[in-house]
Coordinates of C-alpha atoms in Angstrom, one line a residue:
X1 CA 0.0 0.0 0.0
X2 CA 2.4 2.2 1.1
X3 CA 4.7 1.6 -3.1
X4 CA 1.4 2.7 -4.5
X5 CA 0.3 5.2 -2.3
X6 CA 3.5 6.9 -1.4
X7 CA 1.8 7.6 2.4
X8 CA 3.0 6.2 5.6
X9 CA 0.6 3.4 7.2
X10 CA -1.1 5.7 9.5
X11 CA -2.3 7.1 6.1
X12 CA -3.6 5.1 3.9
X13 CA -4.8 3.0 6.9
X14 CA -3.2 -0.8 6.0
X15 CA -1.5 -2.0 9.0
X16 CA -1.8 -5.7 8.7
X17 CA -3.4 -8.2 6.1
X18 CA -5.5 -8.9 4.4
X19 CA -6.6 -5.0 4.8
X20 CA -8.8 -3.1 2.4
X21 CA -6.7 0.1 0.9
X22 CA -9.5 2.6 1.4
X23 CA -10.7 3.9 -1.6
X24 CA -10.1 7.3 -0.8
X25 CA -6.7 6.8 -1.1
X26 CA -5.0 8.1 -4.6
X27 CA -2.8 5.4 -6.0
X28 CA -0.3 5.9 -8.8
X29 CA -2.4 3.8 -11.3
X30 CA -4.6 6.5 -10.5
X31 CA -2.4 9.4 -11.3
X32 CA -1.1 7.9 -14.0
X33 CA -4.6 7.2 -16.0
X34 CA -5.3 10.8 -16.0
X35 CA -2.4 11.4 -17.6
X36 CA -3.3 9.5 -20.7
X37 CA -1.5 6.2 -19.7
X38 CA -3.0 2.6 -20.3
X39 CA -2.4 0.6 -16.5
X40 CA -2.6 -2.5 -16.0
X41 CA -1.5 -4.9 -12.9
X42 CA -0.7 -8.8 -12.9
X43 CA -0.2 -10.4 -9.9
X44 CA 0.3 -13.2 -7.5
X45 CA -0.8 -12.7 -4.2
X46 CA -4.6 -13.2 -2.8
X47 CA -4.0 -10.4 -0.5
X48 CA -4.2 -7.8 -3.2
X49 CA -7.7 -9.3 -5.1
X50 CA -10.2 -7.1 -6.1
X51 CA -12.0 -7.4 -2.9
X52 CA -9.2 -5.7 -1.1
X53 CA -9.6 -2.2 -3.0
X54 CA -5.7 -2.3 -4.9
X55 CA -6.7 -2.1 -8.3
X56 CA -8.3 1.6 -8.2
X57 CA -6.3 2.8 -11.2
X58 CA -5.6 -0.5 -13.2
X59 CA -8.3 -0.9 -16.3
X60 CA -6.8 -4.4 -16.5
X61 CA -6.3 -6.1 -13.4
X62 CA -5.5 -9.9 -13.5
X63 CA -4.6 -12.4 -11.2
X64 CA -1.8 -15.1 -12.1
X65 CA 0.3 -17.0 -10.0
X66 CA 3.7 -18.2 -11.5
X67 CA 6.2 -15.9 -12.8
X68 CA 6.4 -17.8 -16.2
X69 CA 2.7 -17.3 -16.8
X70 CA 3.1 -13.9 -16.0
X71 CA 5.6 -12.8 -18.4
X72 CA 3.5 -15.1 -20.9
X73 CA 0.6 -12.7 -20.2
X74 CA 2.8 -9.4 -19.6
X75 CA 4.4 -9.8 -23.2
X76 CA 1.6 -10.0 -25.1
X77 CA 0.2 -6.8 -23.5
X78 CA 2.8 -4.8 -24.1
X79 CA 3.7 -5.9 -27.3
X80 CA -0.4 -4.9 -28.2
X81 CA 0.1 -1.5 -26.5
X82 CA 4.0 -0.5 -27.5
X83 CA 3.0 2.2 -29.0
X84 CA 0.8 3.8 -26.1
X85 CA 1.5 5.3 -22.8
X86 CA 1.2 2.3 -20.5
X87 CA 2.0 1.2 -16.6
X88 CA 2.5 -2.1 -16.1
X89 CA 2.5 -3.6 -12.4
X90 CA 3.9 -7.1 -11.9
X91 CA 4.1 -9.0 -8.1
X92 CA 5.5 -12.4 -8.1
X93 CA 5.4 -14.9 -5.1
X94 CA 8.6 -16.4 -6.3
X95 CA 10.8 -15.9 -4.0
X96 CA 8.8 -16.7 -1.1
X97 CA 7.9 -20.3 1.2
X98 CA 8.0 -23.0 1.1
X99 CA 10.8 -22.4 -1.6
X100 CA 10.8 -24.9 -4.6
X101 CA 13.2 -23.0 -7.5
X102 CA 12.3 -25.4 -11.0
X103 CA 14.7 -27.0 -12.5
X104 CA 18.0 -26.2 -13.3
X105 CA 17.7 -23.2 -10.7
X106 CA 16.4 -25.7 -7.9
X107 CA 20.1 -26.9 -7.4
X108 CA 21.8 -23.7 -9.2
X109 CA 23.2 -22.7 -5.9
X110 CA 23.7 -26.3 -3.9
X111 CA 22.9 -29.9 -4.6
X112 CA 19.5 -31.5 -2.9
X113 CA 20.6 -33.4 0.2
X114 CA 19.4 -36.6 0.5
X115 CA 15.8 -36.9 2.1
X116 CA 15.7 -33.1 2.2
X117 CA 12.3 -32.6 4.1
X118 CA 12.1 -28.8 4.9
X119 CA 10.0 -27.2 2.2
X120 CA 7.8 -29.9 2.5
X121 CA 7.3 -29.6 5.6
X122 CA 6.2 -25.7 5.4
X123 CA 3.8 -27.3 2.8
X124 CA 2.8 -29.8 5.3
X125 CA 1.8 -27.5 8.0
X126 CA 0.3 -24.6 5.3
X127 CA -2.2 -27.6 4.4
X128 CA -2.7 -29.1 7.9
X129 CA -2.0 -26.2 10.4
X130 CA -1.3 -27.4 13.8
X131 CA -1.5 -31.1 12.3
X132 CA 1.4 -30.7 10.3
X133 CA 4.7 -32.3 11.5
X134 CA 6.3 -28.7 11.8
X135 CA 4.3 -26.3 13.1
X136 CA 4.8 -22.5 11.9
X137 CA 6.5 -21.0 15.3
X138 CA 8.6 -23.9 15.5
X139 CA 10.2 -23.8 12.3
X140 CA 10.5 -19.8 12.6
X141 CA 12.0 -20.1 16.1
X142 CA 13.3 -23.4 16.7
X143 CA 14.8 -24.8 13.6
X144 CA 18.1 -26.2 14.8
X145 CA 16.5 -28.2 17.8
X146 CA 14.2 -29.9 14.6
X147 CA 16.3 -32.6 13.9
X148 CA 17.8 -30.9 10.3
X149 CA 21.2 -31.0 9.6
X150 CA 23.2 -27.7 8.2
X151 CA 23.5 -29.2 4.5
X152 CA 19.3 -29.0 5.3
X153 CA 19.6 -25.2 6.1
X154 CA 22.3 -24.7 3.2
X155 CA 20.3 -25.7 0.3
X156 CA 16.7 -24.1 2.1
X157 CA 19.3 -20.6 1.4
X158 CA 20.4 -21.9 -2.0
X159 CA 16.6 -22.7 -3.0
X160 CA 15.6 -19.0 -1.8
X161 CA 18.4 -17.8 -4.2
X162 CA 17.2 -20.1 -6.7
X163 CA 14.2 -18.4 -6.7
X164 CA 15.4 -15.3 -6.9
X165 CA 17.2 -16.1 -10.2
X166 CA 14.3 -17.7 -11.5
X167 CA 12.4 -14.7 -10.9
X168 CA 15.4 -13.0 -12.8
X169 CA 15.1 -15.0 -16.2
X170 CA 11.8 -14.5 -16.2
X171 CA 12.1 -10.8 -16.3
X172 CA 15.0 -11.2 -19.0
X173 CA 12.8 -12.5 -21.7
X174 CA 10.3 -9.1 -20.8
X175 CA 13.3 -7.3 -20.9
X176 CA 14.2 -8.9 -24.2
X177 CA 10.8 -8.1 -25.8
X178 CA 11.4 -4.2 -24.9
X179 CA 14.8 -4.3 -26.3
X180 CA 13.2 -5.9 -29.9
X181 CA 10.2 -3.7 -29.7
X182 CA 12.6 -0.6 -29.9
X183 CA 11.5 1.1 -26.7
X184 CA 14.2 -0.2 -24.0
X185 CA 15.0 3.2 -24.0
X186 CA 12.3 5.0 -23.4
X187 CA 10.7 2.6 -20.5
X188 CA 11.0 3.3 -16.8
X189 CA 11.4 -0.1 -15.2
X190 CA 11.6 -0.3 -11.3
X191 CA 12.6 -3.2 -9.5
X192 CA 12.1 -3.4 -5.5
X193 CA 10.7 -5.9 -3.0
X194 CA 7.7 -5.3 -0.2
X195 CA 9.8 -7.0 2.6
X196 CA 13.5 -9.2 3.2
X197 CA 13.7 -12.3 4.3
X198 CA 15.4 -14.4 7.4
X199 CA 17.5 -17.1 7.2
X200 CA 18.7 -17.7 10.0
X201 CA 19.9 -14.5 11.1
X202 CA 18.9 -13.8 15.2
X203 CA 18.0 -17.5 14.7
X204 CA 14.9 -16.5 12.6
X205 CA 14.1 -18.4 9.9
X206 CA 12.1 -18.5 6.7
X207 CA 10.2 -16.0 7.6
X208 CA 9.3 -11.8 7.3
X209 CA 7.0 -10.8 10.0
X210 CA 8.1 -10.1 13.6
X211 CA 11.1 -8.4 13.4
X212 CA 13.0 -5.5 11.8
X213 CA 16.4 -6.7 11.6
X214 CA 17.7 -5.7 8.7
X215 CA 17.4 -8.9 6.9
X216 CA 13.6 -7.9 6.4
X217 CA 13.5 -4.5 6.4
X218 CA 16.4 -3.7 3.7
X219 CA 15.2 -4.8 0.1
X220 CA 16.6 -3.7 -3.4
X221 CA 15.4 -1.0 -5.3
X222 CA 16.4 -0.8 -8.9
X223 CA 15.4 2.1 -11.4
X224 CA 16.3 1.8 -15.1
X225 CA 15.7 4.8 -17.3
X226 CA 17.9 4.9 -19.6
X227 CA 16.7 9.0 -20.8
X228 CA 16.2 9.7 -17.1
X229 CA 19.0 8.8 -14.7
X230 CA 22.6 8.7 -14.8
X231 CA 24.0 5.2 -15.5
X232 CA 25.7 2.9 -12.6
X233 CA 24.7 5.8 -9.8
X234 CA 24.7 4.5 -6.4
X235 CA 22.4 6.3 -4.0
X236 CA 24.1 5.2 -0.7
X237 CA 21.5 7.7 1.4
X238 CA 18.8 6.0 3.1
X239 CA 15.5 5.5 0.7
X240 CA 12.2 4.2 1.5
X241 CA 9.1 2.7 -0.1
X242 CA 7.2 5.6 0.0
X243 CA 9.5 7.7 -2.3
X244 CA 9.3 4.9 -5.2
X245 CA 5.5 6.2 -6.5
X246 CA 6.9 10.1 -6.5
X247 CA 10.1 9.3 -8.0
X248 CA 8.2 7.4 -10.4
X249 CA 5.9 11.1 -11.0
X250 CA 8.9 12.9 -11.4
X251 CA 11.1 11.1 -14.0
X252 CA 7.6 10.7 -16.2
X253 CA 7.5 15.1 -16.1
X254 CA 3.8 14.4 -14.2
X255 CA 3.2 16.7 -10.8
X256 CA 1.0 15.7 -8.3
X257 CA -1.2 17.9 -5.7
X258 CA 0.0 17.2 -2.3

């Protein structure tokens, strides 16, 4: 809420979720439209469904669930609309748990120990809930007294950065397309992340909520624009979430009434 509102959470009023994003809240989709751009978001998560009030802005709003399909689905659209003004939001899952890269990026960063449980057990107990052989705070909390060995907790890290660079190719062939379409250079293209991860750090694993080590709270932010911004510049102040929609205003030449 707070990448497409650019307002703190006292605000725009999420604090947890699922939360509705109150309607009277103006989103950058929003701003955008009015300023003649085609928007349109695909995404991944159930938490931001219609029913929870994030697609004011998005004339196309579309729910898909693995990166591949979505840059299946993204492609098409912006190879039908390459010569408009568009916005194009895409949220992927991947990474996230239970962490299962596909192949080759499953063992791209370590080999699969044999009778390697962990992900399936976060499966187990997502299905089963208290039934399931791990429960939730006991993974989180308690992981070494579990019984897993550190080849276990190795490859769990290597599959998170297998996701990660599954995630990646998948945004290389979109990346491709705008390179063949001719308009790589005229794109703004941000990359960020709503929240870290821990693995292991403060003996917290797989996990983002109760905390604000650094591990969760410090995610990359990547802006391309190749007409807009200086090449390989390092901003090594602190940013935040909330300046990503305004940046976003300012290198498009669009002001916004405060």
């Amino acid at each position: 809420a707070t990448i497409i509102t650019g307002l703190y959470p006292y605000k725009h009023g999420v604090r947890d979720h699922p939360e509705k994003l109150n309607m009277k809240n103006t989103t950058l989709a929003e701003v955008l439209e009015k300023n003649g751009y085609i928007t349109k978001a695909i995404f991944a998560h159930i938490f931001l469904k219609k029913k929870w009030q994030y697609n004011q802005g998005f004339k196309y709003y579309n729910f898909i669930y693995k990166a591949k399909d979505i840059i299946n689905s993204a492609d098409k659209w912006v190879e039908k609309n390459k010569d408009k003004k568009f916005f194009l939001w895409l949220q992927f899952m991947e990474p996230h748990f239970s962490y299962i890269p596909p192949p080759p990026f499953d063992e791209r960063f370590g080999k699969k120990p044999k009778g390697f449980s962990v992900m399936k057990d976060i499966e187990g107990w997502m299905k089963r809930g208290k039934k399931g052989r791990v429960q939730k705070g006991k993974l989180m909390f308690d992981f070494e007294s579990l019984g897993y060995s550190k080849e276990d907790l190795k490859y769990s890290i290597a599959s998170y950065d297998g996701e990660i660079a599954y995630v990646d190719s998948q945004l290389g062939r979109l990346f491709s397309l705008l390179k063949k379409l001719n308009i790589e250079d005229d794109v703004i293209i941000v990359i960020t992340a709503d929240h870290g991860e821990s693995l292991g750090e403060h003996h917290i694993f797989f996990n983002h909520d109760f905390c604000l080590y650094e591990q969760v709270v410090k995610v990359p932010l990547i802006i391309f624009s190749p007409k807009k911004t200086p090449e390989n510049t390092v901003i090594k102040d602190q940013v935040r979430s909330m300046d990503i929609m305004p940046t976003i205003l300012d290198l498009a030449g669009i002001k916004m009434n405060v």
